[in-house]
PDB file of C-alpha atoms and ligand atoms in Angstrom:
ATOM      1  CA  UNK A  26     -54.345 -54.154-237.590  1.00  0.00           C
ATOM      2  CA  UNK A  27     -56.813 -55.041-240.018  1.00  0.00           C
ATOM      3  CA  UNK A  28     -57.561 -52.094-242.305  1.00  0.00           C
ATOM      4  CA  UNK A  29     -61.148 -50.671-242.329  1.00  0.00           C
ATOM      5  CA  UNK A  30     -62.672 -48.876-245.406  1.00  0.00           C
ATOM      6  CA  UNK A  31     -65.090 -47.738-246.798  1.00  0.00           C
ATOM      7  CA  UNK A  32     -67.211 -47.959-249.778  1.00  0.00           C
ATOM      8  CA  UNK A  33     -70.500 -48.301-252.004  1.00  0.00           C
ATOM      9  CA  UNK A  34     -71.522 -50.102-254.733  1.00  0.00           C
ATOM     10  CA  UNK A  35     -74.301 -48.987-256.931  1.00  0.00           C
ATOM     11  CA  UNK A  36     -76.416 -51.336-259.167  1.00  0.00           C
ATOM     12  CA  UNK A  37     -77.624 -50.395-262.261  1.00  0.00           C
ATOM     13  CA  UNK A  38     -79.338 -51.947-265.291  1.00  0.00           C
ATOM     14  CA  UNK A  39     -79.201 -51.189-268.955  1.00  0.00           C
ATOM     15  CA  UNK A  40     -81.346 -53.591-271.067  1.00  0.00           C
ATOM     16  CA  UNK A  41     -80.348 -53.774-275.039  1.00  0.00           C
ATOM     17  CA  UNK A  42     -82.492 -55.636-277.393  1.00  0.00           C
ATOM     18  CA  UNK A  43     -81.995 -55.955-280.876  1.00  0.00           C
ATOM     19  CA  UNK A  44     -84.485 -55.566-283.778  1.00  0.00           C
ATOM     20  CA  UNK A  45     -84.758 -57.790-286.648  1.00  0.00           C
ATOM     21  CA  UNK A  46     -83.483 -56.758-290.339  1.00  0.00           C
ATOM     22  CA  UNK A  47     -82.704 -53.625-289.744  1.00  0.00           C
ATOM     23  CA  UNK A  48     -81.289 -53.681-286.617  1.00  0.00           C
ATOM     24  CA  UNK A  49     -83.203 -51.386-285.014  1.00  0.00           C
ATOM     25  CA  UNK A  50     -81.275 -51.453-281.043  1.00  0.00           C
ATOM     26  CA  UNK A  51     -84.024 -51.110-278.117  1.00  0.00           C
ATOM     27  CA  UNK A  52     -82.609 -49.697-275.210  1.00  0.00           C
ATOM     28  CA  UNK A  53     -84.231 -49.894-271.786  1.00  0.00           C
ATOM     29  CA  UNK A  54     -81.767 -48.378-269.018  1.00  0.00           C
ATOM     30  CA  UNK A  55     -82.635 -48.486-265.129  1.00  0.00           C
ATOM     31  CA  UNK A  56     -80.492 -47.278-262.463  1.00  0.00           C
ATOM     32  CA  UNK A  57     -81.055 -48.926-258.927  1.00  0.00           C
ATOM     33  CA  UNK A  58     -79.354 -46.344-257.075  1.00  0.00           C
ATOM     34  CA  UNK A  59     -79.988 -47.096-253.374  1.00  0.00           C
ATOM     35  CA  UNK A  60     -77.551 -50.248-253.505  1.00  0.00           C
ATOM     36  CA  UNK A  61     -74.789 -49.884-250.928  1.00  0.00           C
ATOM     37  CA  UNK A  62     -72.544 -51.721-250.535  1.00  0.00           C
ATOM     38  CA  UNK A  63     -69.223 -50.923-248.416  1.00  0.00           C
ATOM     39  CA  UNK A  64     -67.261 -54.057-248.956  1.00  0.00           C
ATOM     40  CA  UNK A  65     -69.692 -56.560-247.981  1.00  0.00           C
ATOM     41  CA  UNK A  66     -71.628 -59.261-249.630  1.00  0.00           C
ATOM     42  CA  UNK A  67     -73.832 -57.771-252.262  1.00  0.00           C
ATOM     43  CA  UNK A  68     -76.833 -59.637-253.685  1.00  0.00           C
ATOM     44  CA  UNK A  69     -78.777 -57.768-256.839  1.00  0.00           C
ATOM     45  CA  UNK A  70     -82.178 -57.179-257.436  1.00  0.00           C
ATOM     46  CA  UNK A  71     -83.406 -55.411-260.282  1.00  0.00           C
ATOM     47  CA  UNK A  72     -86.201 -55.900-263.102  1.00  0.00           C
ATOM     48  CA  UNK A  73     -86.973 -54.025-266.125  1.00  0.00           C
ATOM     49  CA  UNK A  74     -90.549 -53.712-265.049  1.00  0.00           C
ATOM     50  CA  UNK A  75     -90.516 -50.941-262.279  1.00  0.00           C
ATOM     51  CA  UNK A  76     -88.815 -47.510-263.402  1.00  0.00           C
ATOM     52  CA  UNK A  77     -87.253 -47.147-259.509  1.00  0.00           C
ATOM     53  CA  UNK A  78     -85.465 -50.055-258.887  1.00  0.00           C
ATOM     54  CA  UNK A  79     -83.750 -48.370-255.816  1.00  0.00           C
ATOM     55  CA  UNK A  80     -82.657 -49.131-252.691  1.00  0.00           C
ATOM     56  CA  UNK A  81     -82.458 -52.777-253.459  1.00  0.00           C
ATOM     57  CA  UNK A  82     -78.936 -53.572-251.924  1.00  0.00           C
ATOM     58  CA  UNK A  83     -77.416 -52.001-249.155  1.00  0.00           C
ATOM     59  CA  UNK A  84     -74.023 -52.594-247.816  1.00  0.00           C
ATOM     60  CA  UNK A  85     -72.282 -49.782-245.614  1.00  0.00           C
ATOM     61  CA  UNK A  86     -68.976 -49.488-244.189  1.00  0.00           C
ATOM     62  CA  UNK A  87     -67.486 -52.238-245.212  1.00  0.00           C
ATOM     63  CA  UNK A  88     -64.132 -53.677-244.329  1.00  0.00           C
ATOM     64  CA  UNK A  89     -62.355 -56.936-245.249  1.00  0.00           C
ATOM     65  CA  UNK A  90     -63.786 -60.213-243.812  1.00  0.00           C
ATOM     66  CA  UNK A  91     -66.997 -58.273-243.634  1.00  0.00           C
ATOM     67  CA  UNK A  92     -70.466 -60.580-245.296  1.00  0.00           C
ATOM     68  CA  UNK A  93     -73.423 -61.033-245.627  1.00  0.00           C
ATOM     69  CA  UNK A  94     -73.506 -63.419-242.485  1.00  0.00           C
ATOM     70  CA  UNK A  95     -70.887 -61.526-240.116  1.00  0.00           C
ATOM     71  CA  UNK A  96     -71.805 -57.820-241.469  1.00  0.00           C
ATOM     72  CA  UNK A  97     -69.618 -56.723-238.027  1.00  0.00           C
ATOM     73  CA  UNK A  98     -69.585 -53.086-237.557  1.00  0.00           C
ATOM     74  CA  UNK A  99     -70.907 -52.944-241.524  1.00  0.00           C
ATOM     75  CA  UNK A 100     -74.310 -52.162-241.915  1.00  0.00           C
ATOM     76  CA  UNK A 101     -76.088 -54.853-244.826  1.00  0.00           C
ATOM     77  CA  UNK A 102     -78.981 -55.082-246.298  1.00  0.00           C
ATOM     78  CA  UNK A 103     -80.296 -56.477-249.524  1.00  0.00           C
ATOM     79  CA  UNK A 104     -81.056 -59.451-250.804  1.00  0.00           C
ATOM     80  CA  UNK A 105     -81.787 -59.614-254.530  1.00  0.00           C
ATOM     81  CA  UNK A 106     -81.516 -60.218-257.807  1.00  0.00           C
ATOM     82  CA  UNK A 107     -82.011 -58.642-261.583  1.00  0.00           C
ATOM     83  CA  UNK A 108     -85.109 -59.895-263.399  1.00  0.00           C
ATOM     84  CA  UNK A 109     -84.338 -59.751-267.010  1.00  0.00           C
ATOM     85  CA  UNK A 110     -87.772 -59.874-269.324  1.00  0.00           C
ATOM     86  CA  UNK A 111     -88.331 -60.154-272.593  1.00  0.00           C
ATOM     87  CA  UNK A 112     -91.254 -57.663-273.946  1.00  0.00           C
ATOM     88  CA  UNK A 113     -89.963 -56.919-277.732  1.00  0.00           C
ATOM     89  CA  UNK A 114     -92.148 -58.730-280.048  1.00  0.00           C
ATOM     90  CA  UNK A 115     -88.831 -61.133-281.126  1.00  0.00           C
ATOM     91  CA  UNK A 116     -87.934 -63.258-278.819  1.00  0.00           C
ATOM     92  CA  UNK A 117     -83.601 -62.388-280.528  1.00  0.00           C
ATOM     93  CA  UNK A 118     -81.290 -65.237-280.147  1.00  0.00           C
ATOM     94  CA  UNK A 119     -78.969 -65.264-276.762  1.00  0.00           C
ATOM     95  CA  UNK A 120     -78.468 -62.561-274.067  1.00  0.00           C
ATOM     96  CA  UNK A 121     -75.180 -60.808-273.104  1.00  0.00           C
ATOM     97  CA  UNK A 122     -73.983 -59.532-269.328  1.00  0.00           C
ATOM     98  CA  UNK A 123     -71.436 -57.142-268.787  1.00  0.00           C
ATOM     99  CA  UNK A 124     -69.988 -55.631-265.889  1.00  0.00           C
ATOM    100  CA  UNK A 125     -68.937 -51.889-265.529  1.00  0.00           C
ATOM    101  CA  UNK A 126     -67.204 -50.463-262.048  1.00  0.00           C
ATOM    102  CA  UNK A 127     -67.467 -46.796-261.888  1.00  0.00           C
ATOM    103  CA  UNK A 128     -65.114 -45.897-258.925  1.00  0.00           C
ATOM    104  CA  UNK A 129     -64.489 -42.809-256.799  1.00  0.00           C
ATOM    105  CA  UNK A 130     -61.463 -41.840-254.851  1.00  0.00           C
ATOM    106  CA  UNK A 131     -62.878 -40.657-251.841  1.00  0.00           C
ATOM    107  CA  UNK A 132     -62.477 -39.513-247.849  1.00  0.00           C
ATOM    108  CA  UNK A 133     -65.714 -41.415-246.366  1.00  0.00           C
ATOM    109  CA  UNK A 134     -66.980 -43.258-249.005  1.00  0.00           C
ATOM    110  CA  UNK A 135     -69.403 -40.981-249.448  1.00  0.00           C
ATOM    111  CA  UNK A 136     -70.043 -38.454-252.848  1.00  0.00           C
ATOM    112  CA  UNK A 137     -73.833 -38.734-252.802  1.00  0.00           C
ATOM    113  CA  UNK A 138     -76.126 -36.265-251.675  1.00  0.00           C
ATOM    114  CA  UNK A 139     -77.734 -38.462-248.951  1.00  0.00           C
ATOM    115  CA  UNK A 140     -76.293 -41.479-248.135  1.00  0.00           C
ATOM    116  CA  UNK A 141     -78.770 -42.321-245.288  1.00  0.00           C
ATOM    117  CA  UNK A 142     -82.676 -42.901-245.453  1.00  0.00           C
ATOM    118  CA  UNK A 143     -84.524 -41.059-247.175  1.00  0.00           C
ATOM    119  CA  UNK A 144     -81.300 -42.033-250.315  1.00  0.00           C
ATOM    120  CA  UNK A 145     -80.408 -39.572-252.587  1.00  0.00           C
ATOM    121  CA  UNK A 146     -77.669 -40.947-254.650  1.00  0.00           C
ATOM    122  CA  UNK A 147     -77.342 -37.928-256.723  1.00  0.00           C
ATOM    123  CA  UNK A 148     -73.757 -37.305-257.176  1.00  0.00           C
ATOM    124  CA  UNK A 149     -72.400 -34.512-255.552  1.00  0.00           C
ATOM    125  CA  UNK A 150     -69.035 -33.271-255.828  1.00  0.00           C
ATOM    126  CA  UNK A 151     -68.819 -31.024-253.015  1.00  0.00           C
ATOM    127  CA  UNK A 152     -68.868 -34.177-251.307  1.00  0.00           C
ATOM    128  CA  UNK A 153     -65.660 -35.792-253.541  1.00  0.00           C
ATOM    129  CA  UNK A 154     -62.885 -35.275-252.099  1.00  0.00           C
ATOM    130  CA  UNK A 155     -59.550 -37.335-252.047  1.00  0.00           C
ATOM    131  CA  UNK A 156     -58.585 -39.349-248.861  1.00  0.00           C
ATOM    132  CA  UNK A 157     -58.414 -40.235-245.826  1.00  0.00           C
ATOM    133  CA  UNK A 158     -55.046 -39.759-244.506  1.00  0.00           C
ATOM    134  CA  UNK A 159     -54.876 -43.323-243.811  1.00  0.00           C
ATOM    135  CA  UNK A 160     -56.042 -44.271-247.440  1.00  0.00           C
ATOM    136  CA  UNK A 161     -52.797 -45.823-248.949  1.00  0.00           C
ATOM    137  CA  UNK A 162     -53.570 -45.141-252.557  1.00  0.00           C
ATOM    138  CA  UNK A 163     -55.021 -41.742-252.880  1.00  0.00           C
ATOM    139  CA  UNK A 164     -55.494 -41.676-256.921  1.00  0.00           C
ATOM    140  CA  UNK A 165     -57.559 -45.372-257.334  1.00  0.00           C
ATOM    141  CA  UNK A 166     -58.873 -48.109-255.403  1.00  0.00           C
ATOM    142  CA  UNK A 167     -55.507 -50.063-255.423  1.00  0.00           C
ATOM    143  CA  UNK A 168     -56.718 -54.349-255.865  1.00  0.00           C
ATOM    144  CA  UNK A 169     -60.021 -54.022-254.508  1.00  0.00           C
ATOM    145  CA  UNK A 170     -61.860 -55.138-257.202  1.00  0.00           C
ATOM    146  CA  UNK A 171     -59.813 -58.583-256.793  1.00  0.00           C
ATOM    147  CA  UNK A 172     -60.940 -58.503-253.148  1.00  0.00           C
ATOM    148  CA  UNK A 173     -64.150 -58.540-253.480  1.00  0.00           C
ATOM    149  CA  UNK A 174     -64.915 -62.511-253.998  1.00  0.00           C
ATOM    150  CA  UNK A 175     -68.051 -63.580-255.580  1.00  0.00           C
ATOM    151  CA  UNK A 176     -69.757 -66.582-253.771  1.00  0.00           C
ATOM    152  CA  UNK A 177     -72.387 -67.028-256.505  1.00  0.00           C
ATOM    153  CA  UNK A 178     -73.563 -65.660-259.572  1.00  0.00           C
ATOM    154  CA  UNK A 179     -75.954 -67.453-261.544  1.00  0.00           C
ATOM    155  CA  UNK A 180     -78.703 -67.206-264.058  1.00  0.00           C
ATOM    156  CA  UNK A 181     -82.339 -69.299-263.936  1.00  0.00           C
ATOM    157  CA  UNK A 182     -85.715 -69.141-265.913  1.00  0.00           C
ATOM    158  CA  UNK A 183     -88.477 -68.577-263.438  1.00  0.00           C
ATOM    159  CA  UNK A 184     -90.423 -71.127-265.409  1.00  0.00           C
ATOM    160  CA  UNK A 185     -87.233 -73.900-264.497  1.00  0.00           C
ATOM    161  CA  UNK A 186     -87.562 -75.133-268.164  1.00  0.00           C
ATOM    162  CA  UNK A 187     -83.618 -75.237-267.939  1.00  0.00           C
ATOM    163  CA  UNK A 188     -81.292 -75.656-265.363  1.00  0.00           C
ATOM    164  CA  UNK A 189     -79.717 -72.519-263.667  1.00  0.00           C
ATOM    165  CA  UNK A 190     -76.980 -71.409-265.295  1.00  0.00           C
ATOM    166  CA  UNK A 191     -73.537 -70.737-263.088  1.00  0.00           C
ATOM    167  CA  UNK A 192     -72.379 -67.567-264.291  1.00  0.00           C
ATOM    168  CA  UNK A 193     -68.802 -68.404-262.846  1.00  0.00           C
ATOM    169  CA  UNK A 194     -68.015 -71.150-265.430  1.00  0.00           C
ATOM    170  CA  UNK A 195     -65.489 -69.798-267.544  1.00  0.00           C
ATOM    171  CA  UNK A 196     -64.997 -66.107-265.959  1.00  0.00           C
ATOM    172  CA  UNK A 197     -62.727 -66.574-263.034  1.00  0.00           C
ATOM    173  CA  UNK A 198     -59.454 -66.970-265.184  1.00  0.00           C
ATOM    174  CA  UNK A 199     -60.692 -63.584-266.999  1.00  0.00           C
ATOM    175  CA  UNK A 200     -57.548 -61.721-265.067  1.00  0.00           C
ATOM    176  CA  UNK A 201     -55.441 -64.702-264.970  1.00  0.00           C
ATOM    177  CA  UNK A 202     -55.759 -65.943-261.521  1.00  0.00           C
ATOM    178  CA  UNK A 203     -58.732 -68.621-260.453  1.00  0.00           C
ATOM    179  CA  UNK A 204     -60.214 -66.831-257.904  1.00  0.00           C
ATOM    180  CA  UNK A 205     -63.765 -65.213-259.006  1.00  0.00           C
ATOM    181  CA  UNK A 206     -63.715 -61.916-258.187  1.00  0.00           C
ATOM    182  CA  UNK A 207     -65.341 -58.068-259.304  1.00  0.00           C
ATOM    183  CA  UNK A 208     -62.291 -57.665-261.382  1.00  0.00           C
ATOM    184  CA  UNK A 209     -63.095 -60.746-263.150  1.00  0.00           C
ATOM    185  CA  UNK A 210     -66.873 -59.029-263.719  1.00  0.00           C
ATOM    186  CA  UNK A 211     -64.777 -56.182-265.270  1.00  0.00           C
ATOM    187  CA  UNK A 212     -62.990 -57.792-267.531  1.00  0.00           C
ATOM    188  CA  UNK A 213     -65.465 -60.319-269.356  1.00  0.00           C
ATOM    189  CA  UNK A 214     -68.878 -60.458-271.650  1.00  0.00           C
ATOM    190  CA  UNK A 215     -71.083 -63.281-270.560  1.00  0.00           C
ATOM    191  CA  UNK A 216     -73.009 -65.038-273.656  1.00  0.00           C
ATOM    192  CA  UNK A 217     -75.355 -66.931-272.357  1.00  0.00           C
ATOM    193  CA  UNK A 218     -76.953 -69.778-274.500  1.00  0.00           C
ATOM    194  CA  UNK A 219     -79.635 -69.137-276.698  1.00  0.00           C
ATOM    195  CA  UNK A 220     -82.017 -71.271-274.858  1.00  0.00           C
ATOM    196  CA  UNK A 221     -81.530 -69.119-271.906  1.00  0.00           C
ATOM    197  CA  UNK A 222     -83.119 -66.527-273.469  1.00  0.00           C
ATOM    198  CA  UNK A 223     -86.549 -65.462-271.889  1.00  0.00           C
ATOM    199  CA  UNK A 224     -89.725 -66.224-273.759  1.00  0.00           C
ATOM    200  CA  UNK A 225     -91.983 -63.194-275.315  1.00  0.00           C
ATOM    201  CA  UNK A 226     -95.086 -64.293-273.337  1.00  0.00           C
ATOM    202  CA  UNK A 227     -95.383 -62.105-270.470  1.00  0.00           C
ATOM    203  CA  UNK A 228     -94.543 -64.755-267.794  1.00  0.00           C
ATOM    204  CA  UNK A 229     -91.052 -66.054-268.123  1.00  0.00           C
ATOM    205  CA  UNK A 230     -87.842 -64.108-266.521  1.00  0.00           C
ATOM    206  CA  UNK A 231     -84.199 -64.611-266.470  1.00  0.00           C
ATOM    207  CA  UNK A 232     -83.194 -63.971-262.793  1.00  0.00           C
ATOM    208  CA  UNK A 233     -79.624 -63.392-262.341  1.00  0.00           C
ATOM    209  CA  UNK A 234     -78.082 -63.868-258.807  1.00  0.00           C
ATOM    210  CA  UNK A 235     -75.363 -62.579-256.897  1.00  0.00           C
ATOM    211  CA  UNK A 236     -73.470 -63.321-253.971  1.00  0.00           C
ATOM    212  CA  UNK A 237     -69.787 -61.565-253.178  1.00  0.00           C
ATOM    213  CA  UNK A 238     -67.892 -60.736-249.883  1.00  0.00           C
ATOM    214  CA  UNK A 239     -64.911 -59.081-249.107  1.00  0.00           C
ATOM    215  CA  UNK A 240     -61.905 -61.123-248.146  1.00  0.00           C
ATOM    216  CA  UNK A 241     -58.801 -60.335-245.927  1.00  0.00           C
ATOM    217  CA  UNK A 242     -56.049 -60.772-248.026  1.00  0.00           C
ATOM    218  CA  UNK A 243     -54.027 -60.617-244.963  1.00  0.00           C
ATOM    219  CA  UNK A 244     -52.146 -57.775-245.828  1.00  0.00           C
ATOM    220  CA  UNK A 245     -53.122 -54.031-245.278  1.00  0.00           C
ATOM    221  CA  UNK A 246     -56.157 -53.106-247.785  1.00  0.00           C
ATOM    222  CA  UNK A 247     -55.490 -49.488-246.778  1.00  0.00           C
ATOM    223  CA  UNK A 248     -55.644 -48.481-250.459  1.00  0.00           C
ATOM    224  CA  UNK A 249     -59.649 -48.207-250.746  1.00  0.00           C
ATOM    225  CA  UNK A 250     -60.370 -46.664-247.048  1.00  0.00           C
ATOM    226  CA  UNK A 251     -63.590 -44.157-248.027  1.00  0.00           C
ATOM    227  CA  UNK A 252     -63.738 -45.087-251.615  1.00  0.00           C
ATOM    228  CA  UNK A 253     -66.684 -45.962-253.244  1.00  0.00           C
ATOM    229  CA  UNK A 254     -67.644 -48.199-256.569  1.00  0.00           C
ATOM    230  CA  UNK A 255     -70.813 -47.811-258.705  1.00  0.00           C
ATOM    231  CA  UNK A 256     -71.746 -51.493-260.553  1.00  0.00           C
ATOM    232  CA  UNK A 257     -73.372 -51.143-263.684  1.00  0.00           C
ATOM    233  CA  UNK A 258     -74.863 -54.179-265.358  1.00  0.00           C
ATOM    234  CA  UNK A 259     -75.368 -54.354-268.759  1.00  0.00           C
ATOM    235  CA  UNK A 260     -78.224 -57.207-269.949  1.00  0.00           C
ATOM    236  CA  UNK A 261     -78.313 -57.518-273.764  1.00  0.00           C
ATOM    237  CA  UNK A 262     -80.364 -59.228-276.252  1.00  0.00           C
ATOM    238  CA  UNK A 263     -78.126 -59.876-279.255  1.00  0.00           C
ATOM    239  CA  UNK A 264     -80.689 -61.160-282.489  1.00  0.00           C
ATOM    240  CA  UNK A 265     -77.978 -63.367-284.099  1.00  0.00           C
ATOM    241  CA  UNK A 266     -75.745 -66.101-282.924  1.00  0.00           C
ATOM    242  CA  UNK A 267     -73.011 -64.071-284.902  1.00  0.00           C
ATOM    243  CA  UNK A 268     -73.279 -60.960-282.685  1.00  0.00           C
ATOM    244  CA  UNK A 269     -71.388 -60.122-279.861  1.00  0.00           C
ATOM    245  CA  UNK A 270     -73.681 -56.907-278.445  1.00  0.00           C
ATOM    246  CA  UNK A 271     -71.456 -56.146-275.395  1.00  0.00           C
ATOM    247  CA  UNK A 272     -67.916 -54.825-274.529  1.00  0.00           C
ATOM    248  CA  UNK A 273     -65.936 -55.821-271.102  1.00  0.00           C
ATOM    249  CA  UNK A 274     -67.272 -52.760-268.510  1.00  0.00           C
ATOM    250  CA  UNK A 275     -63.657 -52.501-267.452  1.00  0.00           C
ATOM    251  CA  UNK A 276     -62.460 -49.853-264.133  1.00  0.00           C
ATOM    252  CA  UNK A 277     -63.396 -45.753-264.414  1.00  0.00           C
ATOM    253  CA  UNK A 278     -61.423 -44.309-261.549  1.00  0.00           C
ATOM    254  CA  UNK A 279     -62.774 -40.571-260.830  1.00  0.00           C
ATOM    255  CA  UNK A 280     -60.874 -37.942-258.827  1.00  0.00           C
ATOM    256  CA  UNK A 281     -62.290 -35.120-257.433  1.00  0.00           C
ATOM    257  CA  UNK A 282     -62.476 -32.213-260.195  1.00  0.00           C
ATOM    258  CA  UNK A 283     -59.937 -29.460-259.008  1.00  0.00           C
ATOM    259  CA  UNK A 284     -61.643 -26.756-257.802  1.00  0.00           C
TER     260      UNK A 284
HETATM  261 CA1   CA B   1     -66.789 -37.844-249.361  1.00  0.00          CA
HETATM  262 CA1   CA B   2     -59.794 -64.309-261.374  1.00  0.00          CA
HETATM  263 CA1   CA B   3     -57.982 -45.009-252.435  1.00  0.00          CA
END
């Protein structure tokens, strides 16, 4: 029997840009907290210009084999992407992605204080608690990371003076095996080239895209039932070609505090 979990994944957005000469660091940080997704497919859409970027993805109670077009029993929703602008006066050199997973051990995949409509994805610990009975790995989320595909990730200009970028190039081998997965996302720092890098004039975006699903490894994926991940993206502006802004996001695993 196939297993069932499961979980959430949050979206967030941190934007970095870097001054010039003295390296003054601009820091714009959003968190799109109304992105669920419980094994699913999970598209992003975030931009730097609204101070609520929640509710954007959606993807409850998800279980392998579960997508974007066969959502099943799971409920999906979201469509999206991250707009990444450029508003500092220096346009800076090339920007940086990084992925960070934030994970909870949990019962129902649920440590928020309202999961359902109206969202309130204030954390709430009387809600964290370890388990189900039937989750297989009751102190982490086991290989789910590696089972959560991604079908696309890209980056484009909205002003198409250069050809969308495919994130994927180069990332899939980040954990050693070819498949492009979340634990992939975890493990790298995307530099994107510096012509990629939004113009200062108000119009132009970046628009990253992404596309993922959960696959059935064919095996039991009991090891995630009810847990739940929180994605942070990082978007950076590094000033010189030199620079390398960003650190990999790597895995937090949280257990419930003893109490
Ligand atoms: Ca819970
Ligand atoms: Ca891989
Ligand atoms: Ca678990």
């Amino acid at each position: 029997m196939r297993s069932v979990a499961a979980a959430l994944i949050l979206i967030s957005l941190v934007l970095a840009g870097a001054g010039y000469g003295t390296w003054a660091i601009y820091q714009d940080t959003e968190t799109s907290s109304g992105n669920y997704v419980q094994a699913g497919t999970l598209d992003i859409y975030l931009t730097d210009h609204t101070t609520d970027a929640n509710q954007q993805w959606l993807v409850l109670n998800s279980y392998p084999r579960t997508d974007e077009d066969n959502p099943g029993q799971s409920s999906w929703m979201g469509s999206g992407q991250i707009k990444v602008h450029n508003d500092g006066s220096l346009r800076g050199d090339h920007i940086e992605l990084a992925f960070k997973f934030k994970c909870y051990e949990d019962d129902d995949g649920d440590v928020f204080v309202s999961p359902t409509y109206p969202y309130d994805f204030t954390y709430d610990s009387s809600k964290h608690t370890i388990g189900p009975e039937s989750d297989t790995n009751q102190s982490g989320i086991g290989d789910w990371l590696k089972e959560i595909k991604l079908t696309k990730l890209n980056y484009g200009l909205s002003s198409n003076r250069e050809t969308t970028y495919n994130l994927l190039n180069g990332l899939c081998m980040a954990d050693g095996d070819s498949e492009c997965t979340m634990n992939d996302l975890a493990l790298s720092v995307i530099k994107l080239p510096s012509d990629y890098t939004p113009l200062t004039d108000g119009n132009e975006y970046g628009l990253i895209q992404m596309d993922f699903e959960i696959i059935d490894t064919g095996t039991p994926q009991n090891d995630w039932q009810g847990d739940v991940c929180e994605l942070i993206v990082q978007v950076a502006l590094a000033q010189d070609p030199s620079q390398t802004v960003l650190s990999p996001g790597g895995v937090e695993v949280i257990l419930p505090s003893s109490n």
